[in-house]
Amino acid sequence: MRFVNHNHRFLEMGAAAGTAALAAALLRSEYERAHFVVEETKIASPKIRSAHTLVFLTDLHDREFGQRNRRLLDAVRQIRPDAVLIGGDMMLVKPRKAELAVTEDLLEDLAGLCPVYYANGNHEQRMWQEPEEYRGLYQKFRRILHKNRIRYLSDGSAFLWDDVRISGLNLDKKYYDNFFPPNLSARVVTAHLGKPEPERYQILLAHNPLFFDAYVGWGADLTLAGHFHGGTIRLPVLGGLMTPQYQFFSRYCAGTFEKGERRMLVGRGLGTHSVNIRLGNLPQVCVIRLEPGMSGQQK
């Protein structure tokens, strides 16, 4: 009489199914990392006197969509923005892995399309605060910005137009702590940037979205953030799985958030670095249409 070990057979089938699922997930992740989407948000405010179109880019991390980022540039060109706003982390800055070639090419080409405004993420901040590790890299970065007439907003502000002011917050290293970042207060934001001008529509480039309360308390009408890469893997209902700071199911992984009439748009970013995975989380070019009218946000 022959006996069949059904448990062993089920284990084999389960292992085969698991291997197939993993292979499919890796293939899908490879596809997603190579294909971005353009997504639009419309925002109206009585402070805005005429319509403006902005493109917001963040967290490229040396990713190239076609040679010299041709596909990304073509998408921006088709949008015909009045300005491009960069929210930081366009390059990858890690020990023994840090250079600016991709960033330099992209900034040169973007600057040929429209005005560009650049604020720091934690990778730009790393070049600045750790000069011994990244010798000369920050100075080279500054030369690239200057050569292309890109307005650098490192704890600075500028007028996009008479009715719209933009500021870039350079957060200290401790606010990017992996596990226990300190709380950020509106008072600290004011110490970095001074006070906003309440009669003008105030945009704040603040790379880390964890501190929305502080940005609102400071007076930002619209905060643009990134840093969390959309949560790496996005799950239905639950949202982003994990941030680069190893926080799980963070509320602010991606999307538009509101506190009264104040808003924060968290971009999913364009690249990856240490965890090279994207699932349900296509890279994103954010288009922002600012319009005159009553306060309100429409997608």
mmCIF file of C-alpha atoms in Angstrom:
data_model
loop_
_atom_site.group_PDB
_atom_site.id
_atom_site.type_symbol
_atom_site.label_atom_id
_atom_site.label_comp_id
_atom_site.label_asym_id
_atom_site.label_seq_id
_atom_site.Cartn_x
_atom_site.Cartn_y
_atom_site.Cartn_z
ATOM 1 C CA MET A 1 0.000 0.000 0.000
ATOM 2 C CA ARG A 2 1.330 3.462 -0.962
ATOM 3 C CA PHE A 3 1.027 6.454 1.394
ATOM 4 C CA VAL A 4 1.066 10.066 0.087
ATOM 5 C CA ASN A 5 2.375 12.828 2.326
ATOM 6 C CA HIS A 6 -0.189 15.517 1.584
ATOM 7 C CA ASN A 7 1.442 17.994 3.987
ATOM 8 C CA HIS A 8 4.701 17.780 2.077
ATOM 9 C CA ARG A 9 2.880 18.331 -1.210
ATOM 10 C CA PHE A 10 1.060 21.366 0.191
ATOM 11 C CA LEU A 11 4.358 22.791 1.420
ATOM 12 C CA GLU A 12 5.884 22.370 -2.022
ATOM 13 C CA MET A 13 2.909 24.044 -3.665
ATOM 14 C CA GLY A 14 3.029 26.880 -1.150
ATOM 15 C CA ALA A 15 6.748 27.398 -1.715
ATOM 16 C CA ALA A 16 6.261 27.445 -5.482
ATOM 17 C CA ALA A 17 3.394 29.939 -5.183
ATOM 18 C CA GLY A 18 5.452 32.124 -2.841
ATOM 19 C CA THR A 19 8.416 32.098 -5.222
ATOM 20 C CA ALA A 20 6.167 33.032 -8.151
ATOM 21 C CA ALA A 21 4.562 35.852 -6.153
ATOM 22 C CA LEU A 22 7.963 37.204 -5.133
ATOM 23 C CA ALA A 23 9.202 37.108 -8.731
ATOM 24 C CA ALA A 24 6.058 38.917 -9.908
ATOM 25 C CA ALA A 25 6.473 41.554 -7.180
ATOM 26 C CA LEU A 26 10.110 42.157 -8.131
ATOM 27 C CA LEU A 27 9.212 42.506 -11.807
ATOM 28 C CA ARG A 28 6.412 44.923 -10.962
ATOM 29 C CA SER A 29 8.747 46.913 -8.710
ATOM 30 C CA GLU A 30 11.289 47.169 -11.520
ATOM 31 C CA TYR A 31 8.556 48.457 -13.829
ATOM 32 C CA GLU A 32 7.288 51.011 -11.325
ATOM 33 C CA ARG A 33 10.748 52.387 -10.594
ATOM 34 C CA ALA A 34 11.195 53.065 -14.311
ATOM 35 C CA HIS A 35 7.796 54.713 -15.020
ATOM 36 C CA PHE A 36 6.482 57.904 -13.457
ATOM 37 C CA VAL A 37 3.028 59.479 -13.549
ATOM 38 C CA VAL A 38 1.993 63.133 -13.745
ATOM 39 C CA GLU A 39 -0.666 64.035 -11.185
ATOM 40 C CA GLU A 40 -2.401 67.378 -10.798
ATOM 41 C CA THR A 41 -3.761 69.271 -7.808
ATOM 42 C CA LYS A 42 -5.789 72.492 -8.029
ATOM 43 C CA ILE A 43 -5.770 74.965 -5.157
ATOM 44 C CA ALA A 44 -7.804 78.178 -4.929
ATOM 45 C CA SER A 45 -7.224 81.027 -2.507
ATOM 46 C CA PRO A 46 -8.378 84.643 -2.236
ATOM 47 C CA LYS A 47 -4.710 85.566 -1.769
ATOM 48 C CA ILE A 48 -3.948 84.408 -5.325
ATOM 49 C CA ARG A 49 -4.706 87.123 -7.869
ATOM 50 C CA SER A 50 -3.866 85.272 -11.093
ATOM 51 C CA ALA A 51 -3.501 81.640 -12.131
ATOM 52 C CA HIS A 52 -0.081 79.977 -11.885
ATOM 53 C CA THR A 53 1.156 76.497 -12.794
ATOM 54 C CA LEU A 54 3.949 74.884 -10.777
ATOM 55 C CA VAL A 55 5.795 71.594 -11.100
ATOM 56 C CA PHE A 56 7.053 70.064 -7.861
ATOM 57 C CA LEU A 57 9.871 67.475 -8.034
ATOM 58 C CA THR A 58 11.438 65.670 -5.104
ATOM 59 C CA ASP A 59 13.568 62.653 -4.170
ATOM 60 C CA LEU A 60 15.046 61.800 -7.559
ATOM 61 C CA HIS A 61 18.128 60.207 -5.940
ATOM 62 C CA ASP A 62 20.064 60.025 -9.230
ATOM 63 C CA ARG A 63 17.306 58.127 -11.048
ATOM 64 C CA GLU A 64 17.286 58.653 -14.829
ATOM 65 C CA PHE A 65 14.134 58.287 -16.901
ATOM 66 C CA GLY A 66 15.777 57.930 -20.270
ATOM 67 C CA GLN A 67 19.166 59.301 -21.231
ATOM 68 C CA ARG A 68 19.810 62.559 -19.385
ATOM 69 C CA ASN A 69 16.276 62.256 -17.976
ATOM 70 C CA ARG A 70 14.750 62.947 -21.370
ATOM 71 C CA ARG A 71 11.331 61.468 -20.500
ATOM 72 C CA LEU A 72 11.104 63.513 -17.318
ATOM 73 C CA LEU A 73 12.076 66.709 -19.132
ATOM 74 C CA ASP A 74 9.577 66.028 -21.915
ATOM 75 C CA ALA A 75 6.810 65.699 -19.334
ATOM 76 C CA VAL A 76 7.751 68.999 -17.676
ATOM 77 C CA ARG A 77 7.980 70.700 -21.069
ATOM 78 C CA GLN A 78 4.454 69.581 -21.969
ATOM 79 C CA ILE A 79 3.081 71.010 -18.713
ATOM 80 C CA ARG A 80 4.600 74.423 -19.528
ATOM 81 C CA PRO A 81 4.984 75.462 -15.887
ATOM 82 C CA ASP A 82 5.595 78.996 -14.706
ATOM 83 C CA ALA A 83 8.209 77.610 -12.300
ATOM 84 C CA VAL A 84 9.716 74.331 -11.131
ATOM 85 C CA LEU A 85 10.041 73.807 -7.381
ATOM 86 C CA ILE A 86 12.533 71.229 -6.163
ATOM 87 C CA GLY A 87 11.979 69.784 -2.696
ATOM 88 C CA GLY A 88 15.377 68.195 -2.127
ATOM 89 C CA ASP A 89 17.188 64.847 -2.378
ATOM 90 C CA MET A 90 17.753 65.008 -6.104
ATOM 91 C CA MET A 91 21.115 63.291 -5.643
ATOM 92 C CA LEU A 92 22.205 60.298 -3.567
ATOM 93 C CA VAL A 93 24.690 61.193 -0.840
ATOM 94 C CA LYS A 94 26.017 58.190 1.077
ATOM 95 C CA PRO A 95 29.532 57.226 2.208
ATOM 96 C CA ARG A 96 31.563 56.128 -0.833
ATOM 97 C CA LYS A 97 28.571 56.846 -3.057
ATOM 98 C CA ALA A 98 28.017 60.501 -3.758
ATOM 99 C CA GLU A 99 28.202 62.508 -6.972
ATOM 100 C CA LEU A 100 26.293 65.188 -8.854
ATOM 101 C CA ALA A 101 26.371 64.230 -12.540
ATOM 102 C CA VAL A 102 22.657 63.368 -12.864
ATOM 103 C CA THR A 103 21.619 66.387 -10.811
ATOM 104 C CA GLU A 104 23.800 68.738 -12.822
ATOM 105 C CA ASP A 105 22.408 67.577 -16.170
ATOM 106 C CA LEU A 106 18.803 67.789 -15.005
ATOM 107 C CA LEU A 107 19.156 71.230 -13.427
ATOM 108 C CA GLU A 108 20.809 72.612 -16.535
ATOM 109 C CA ASP A 109 17.967 71.361 -18.729
ATOM 110 C CA LEU A 110 15.182 72.439 -16.349
ATOM 111 C CA ALA A 111 16.661 75.927 -16.091
ATOM 112 C CA GLY A 112 16.331 76.217 -19.859
ATOM 113 C CA LEU A 113 12.562 75.752 -19.549
ATOM 114 C CA CYS A 114 11.526 78.122 -16.745
ATOM 115 C CA PRO A 115 12.672 79.552 -13.388
ATOM 116 C CA VAL A 116 13.765 76.888 -10.896
ATOM 117 C CA TYR A 117 13.731 77.133 -7.079
ATOM 118 C CA TYR A 118 15.659 74.603 -5.021
ATOM 119 C CA ALA A 119 15.357 73.694 -1.321
ATOM 120 C CA ASN A 120 17.386 71.176 0.664
ATOM 121 C CA GLY A 121 16.475 67.652 1.617
ATOM 122 C CA ASN A 122 18.478 65.555 4.040
ATOM 123 C CA HIS A 123 20.974 64.523 1.316
ATOM 124 C CA GLU A 124 21.844 68.147 0.444
ATOM 125 C CA GLN A 125 21.999 68.864 4.161
ATOM 126 C CA ARG A 126 24.388 65.924 4.580
ATOM 127 C CA MET A 127 26.822 67.433 2.037
ATOM 128 C CA TRP A 128 26.725 70.727 3.919
ATOM 129 C CA GLN A 129 27.048 69.400 7.487
ATOM 130 C CA GLU A 130 29.606 66.658 6.786
ATOM 131 C CA PRO A 131 32.269 68.384 4.644
ATOM 132 C CA GLU A 132 35.050 65.977 5.662
ATOM 133 C CA GLU A 133 33.133 62.983 4.306
ATOM 134 C CA TYR A 134 32.011 64.723 1.117
ATOM 135 C CA ARG A 135 34.986 66.919 0.273
ATOM 136 C CA GLY A 136 34.122 69.731 -2.101
ATOM 137 C CA LEU A 137 30.741 68.271 -3.067
ATOM 138 C CA TYR A 138 28.647 71.005 -1.478
ATOM 139 C CA GLN A 139 30.752 73.724 -3.091
ATOM 140 C CA LYS A 140 30.309 72.031 -6.459
ATOM 141 C CA PHE A 141 26.553 71.857 -5.859
ATOM 142 C CA ARG A 142 26.447 75.576 -5.142
ATOM 143 C CA ARG A 143 28.403 76.299 -8.327
ATOM 144 C CA ILE A 144 25.896 74.261 -10.368
ATOM 145 C CA LEU A 145 23.009 76.278 -8.933
ATOM 146 C CA HIS A 146 24.774 79.578 -9.565
ATOM 147 C CA LYS A 147 25.782 78.671 -13.117
ATOM 148 C CA ASN A 148 22.178 77.845 -14.015
ATOM 149 C CA ARG A 149 20.685 80.837 -12.160
ATOM 150 C CA ILE A 150 18.660 78.592 -9.896
ATOM 151 C CA ARG A 151 17.347 80.287 -6.772
ATOM 152 C CA TYR A 152 18.639 78.378 -3.756
ATOM 153 C CA LEU A 153 16.247 78.505 -0.798
ATOM 154 C CA SER A 154 18.331 77.230 2.108
ATOM 155 C CA ASP A 155 16.508 78.955 4.987
ATOM 156 C CA GLY A 156 15.616 81.658 2.499
ATOM 157 C CA SER A 157 12.590 83.132 0.762
ATOM 158 C CA ALA A 158 11.709 84.678 -2.592
ATOM 159 C CA PHE A 159 8.706 86.099 -4.383
ATOM 160 C CA LEU A 160 7.472 83.876 -7.173
ATOM 161 C CA TRP A 161 5.075 86.673 -8.111
ATOM 162 C CA ASP A 162 3.624 89.639 -6.240
ATOM 163 C CA ASP A 163 0.929 87.412 -4.760
ATOM 164 C CA VAL A 164 2.986 84.257 -4.033
ATOM 165 C CA ARG A 165 5.983 83.935 -1.728
ATOM 166 C CA ILE A 166 8.092 80.788 -1.384
ATOM 167 C CA SER A 167 10.428 79.721 1.422
ATOM 168 C CA GLY A 168 12.783 76.775 1.792
ATOM 169 C CA LEU A 169 13.390 75.244 5.230
ATOM 170 C CA ASN A 170 16.795 73.671 5.872
ATOM 171 C CA LEU A 171 16.027 71.229 8.673
ATOM 172 C CA ASP A 172 18.816 70.223 11.038
ATOM 173 C CA LYS A 173 20.115 66.659 10.936
ATOM 174 C CA LYS A 174 18.376 65.657 14.175
ATOM 175 C CA TYR A 175 14.950 66.073 12.551
ATOM 176 C CA TYR A 176 15.804 63.194 10.213
ATOM 177 C CA ASP A 177 16.636 60.796 13.050
ATOM 178 C CA ASN A 178 15.585 57.274 12.086
ATOM 179 C CA PHE A 179 13.635 56.412 15.194
ATOM 180 C CA PHE A 180 13.114 59.318 17.588
ATOM 181 C CA PRO A 181 13.231 62.699 15.825
ATOM 182 C CA PRO A 182 12.541 65.601 18.194
ATOM 183 C CA ASN A 183 9.409 67.659 17.880
ATOM 184 C CA LEU A 184 9.654 70.708 15.631
ATOM 185 C CA SER A 185 7.873 73.859 16.754
ATOM 186 C CA ALA A 186 6.638 76.834 14.772
ATOM 187 C CA ARG A 187 9.074 78.920 16.809
ATOM 188 C CA VAL A 188 12.005 76.936 15.403
ATOM 189 C CA VAL A 189 10.675 77.394 11.857
ATOM 190 C CA THR A 190 10.490 81.153 12.506
ATOM 191 C CA ALA A 191 14.085 81.108 13.760
ATOM 192 C CA HIS A 192 15.118 79.593 10.415
ATOM 193 C CA LEU A 193 12.927 81.652 8.096
ATOM 194 C CA GLY A 194 11.620 84.707 9.894
ATOM 195 C CA LYS A 195 7.915 85.470 9.742
ATOM 196 C CA PRO A 196 5.777 84.984 6.622
ATOM 197 C CA GLU A 197 3.835 87.805 4.984
ATOM 198 C CA PRO A 198 0.176 86.932 5.661
ATOM 199 C CA GLU A 199 -1.194 89.017 2.789
ATOM 200 C CA ARG A 200 0.657 86.854 0.259
ATOM 201 C CA TYR A 201 0.092 83.195 -0.513
ATOM 202 C CA GLN A 202 2.932 81.419 1.313
ATOM 203 C CA ILE A 203 4.455 78.219 -0.082
ATOM 204 C CA LEU A 204 6.895 76.331 2.129
ATOM 205 C CA LEU A 205 9.347 73.731 0.826
ATOM 206 C CA ALA A 206 9.942 71.527 3.875
ATOM 207 C CA HIS A 207 11.385 68.138 3.012
ATOM 208 C CA ASN A 208 10.174 66.178 6.039
ATOM 209 C CA PRO A 209 6.350 65.973 6.252
ATOM 210 C CA LEU A 210 6.290 64.821 9.877
ATOM 211 C CA PHE A 211 5.948 68.371 11.171
ATOM 212 C CA PHE A 212 2.800 69.632 9.467
ATOM 213 C CA ASP A 213 1.554 71.252 12.683
ATOM 214 C CA ALA A 214 4.701 73.368 12.917
ATOM 215 C CA TYR A 215 4.457 74.436 9.285
ATOM 216 C CA VAL A 216 0.835 75.462 9.739
ATOM 217 C CA GLY A 217 1.678 77.254 12.992
ATOM 218 C CA TRP A 218 4.387 79.191 11.209
ATOM 219 C CA GLY A 219 1.936 80.351 8.547
ATOM 220 C CA ALA A 220 2.428 78.215 5.449
ATOM 221 C CA ASP A 221 -0.630 78.202 3.192
ATOM 222 C CA LEU A 222 0.811 75.311 1.185
ATOM 223 C CA THR A 223 3.615 73.035 2.359
ATOM 224 C CA LEU A 224 5.389 70.859 -0.203
ATOM 225 C CA ALA A 225 7.223 67.856 1.229
ATOM 226 C CA GLY A 226 8.596 64.468 0.202
ATOM 227 C CA HIS A 227 11.235 62.329 1.916
ATOM 228 C CA PHE A 228 9.022 59.286 2.583
ATOM 229 C CA HIS A 229 9.055 57.954 -1.020
ATOM 230 C CA GLY A 230 5.330 57.266 -0.817
ATOM 231 C CA GLY A 231 5.899 54.644 1.872
ATOM 232 C CA THR A 232 7.880 52.275 -0.420
ATOM 233 C CA ILE A 233 4.986 49.801 -0.764
ATOM 234 C CA ARG A 234 1.472 51.248 -0.847
ATOM 235 C CA LEU A 235 -1.352 49.022 0.343
ATOM 236 C CA PRO A 236 -5.082 49.568 -0.184
ATOM 237 C CA VAL A 237 -6.691 51.424 2.764
ATOM 238 C CA LEU A 238 -3.508 51.200 4.863
ATOM 239 C CA GLY A 239 -1.375 53.455 2.631
ATOM 240 C CA GLY A 240 2.418 53.515 2.707
ATOM 241 C CA LEU A 241 4.134 50.637 4.466
ATOM 242 C CA MET A 242 7.490 52.094 5.543
ATOM 243 C CA THR A 243 9.327 55.398 5.427
ATOM 244 C CA PRO A 244 13.115 55.782 5.009
ATOM 245 C CA GLN A 245 13.100 56.527 8.766
ATOM 246 C CA TYR A 246 11.637 53.047 9.452
ATOM 247 C CA GLN A 247 8.267 54.346 10.569
ATOM 248 C CA PHE A 248 5.468 52.011 9.587
ATOM 249 C CA PHE A 249 2.137 53.167 8.181
ATOM 250 C CA SER A 250 2.958 56.836 8.721
ATOM 251 C CA ARG A 251 -0.020 59.076 8.067
ATOM 252 C CA TYR A 252 2.021 61.474 5.949
ATOM 253 C CA CYS A 253 3.593 59.076 3.431
ATOM 254 C CA ALA A 254 1.934 60.711 0.404
ATOM 255 C CA GLY A 255 -1.073 62.761 -0.615
ATOM 256 C CA THR A 256 -2.747 66.048 0.278
ATOM 257 C CA PHE A 257 -3.538 66.924 3.895
ATOM 258 C CA GLU A 258 -5.562 69.793 5.335
ATOM 259 C CA LYS A 259 -5.725 71.774 8.553
ATOM 260 C CA GLY A 260 -8.411 74.389 8.128
ATOM 261 C CA GLU A 261 -7.460 76.359 5.024
ATOM 262 C CA ARG A 262 -3.809 75.237 5.171
ATOM 263 C CA ARG A 263 -2.594 72.321 3.070
ATOM 264 C CA MET A 264 0.373 70.029 2.710
ATOM 265 C CA LEU A 265 1.133 68.078 -0.457
ATOM 266 C CA VAL A 266 3.513 65.163 0.114
ATOM 267 C CA GLY A 267 5.023 63.927 -3.139
ATOM 268 C CA ARG A 268 5.847 60.253 -3.620
ATOM 269 C CA GLY A 269 9.149 61.266 -5.146
ATOM 270 C CA LEU A 270 10.885 59.954 -8.237
ATOM 271 C CA GLY A 271 13.618 57.613 -7.026
ATOM 272 C CA THR A 272 14.737 55.244 -4.289
ATOM 273 C CA HIS A 273 17.982 54.578 -2.491
ATOM 274 C CA SER A 274 18.640 52.089 0.345
ATOM 275 C CA VAL A 275 15.371 50.183 -0.164
ATOM 276 C CA ASN A 276 15.116 49.954 -3.950
ATOM 277 C CA ILE A 277 11.490 48.899 -4.046
ATOM 278 C CA ARG A 278 8.259 50.512 -5.235
ATOM 279 C CA LEU A 279 4.975 48.625 -5.269
ATOM 280 C CA GLY A 280 1.609 50.306 -5.822
ATOM 281 C CA ASN A 281 3.684 53.450 -5.653
ATOM 282 C CA LEU A 282 4.600 54.888 -9.049
ATOM 283 C CA PRO A 283 7.098 57.772 -9.054
ATOM 284 C CA GLN A 284 5.334 61.104 -9.292
ATOM 285 C CA VAL A 285 5.610 64.476 -10.981
ATOM 286 C CA CYS A 286 3.327 66.873 -9.091
ATOM 287 C CA VAL A 287 1.542 69.630 -11.003
ATOM 288 C CA ILE A 288 -0.002 72.371 -8.869
ATOM 289 C CA ARG A 289 -2.525 74.764 -10.362
ATOM 290 C CA LEU A 290 -2.905 77.855 -8.199
ATOM 291 C CA GLU A 291 -6.101 79.754 -8.930
ATOM 292 C CA PRO A 292 -7.879 82.840 -7.584
ATOM 293 C CA GLY A 293 -11.062 82.185 -5.662
ATOM 294 C CA MET A 294 -12.462 80.961 -2.393
ATOM 295 C CA SER A 295 -10.198 78.731 -0.325
ATOM 296 C CA GLY A 296 -10.568 75.126 -1.277
ATOM 297 C CA GLN A 297 -8.698 72.252 -2.823
ATOM 298 C CA GLN A 298 -9.836 70.261 -5.787
ATOM 299 C CA LYS A 299 -8.164 67.226 -7.332
#
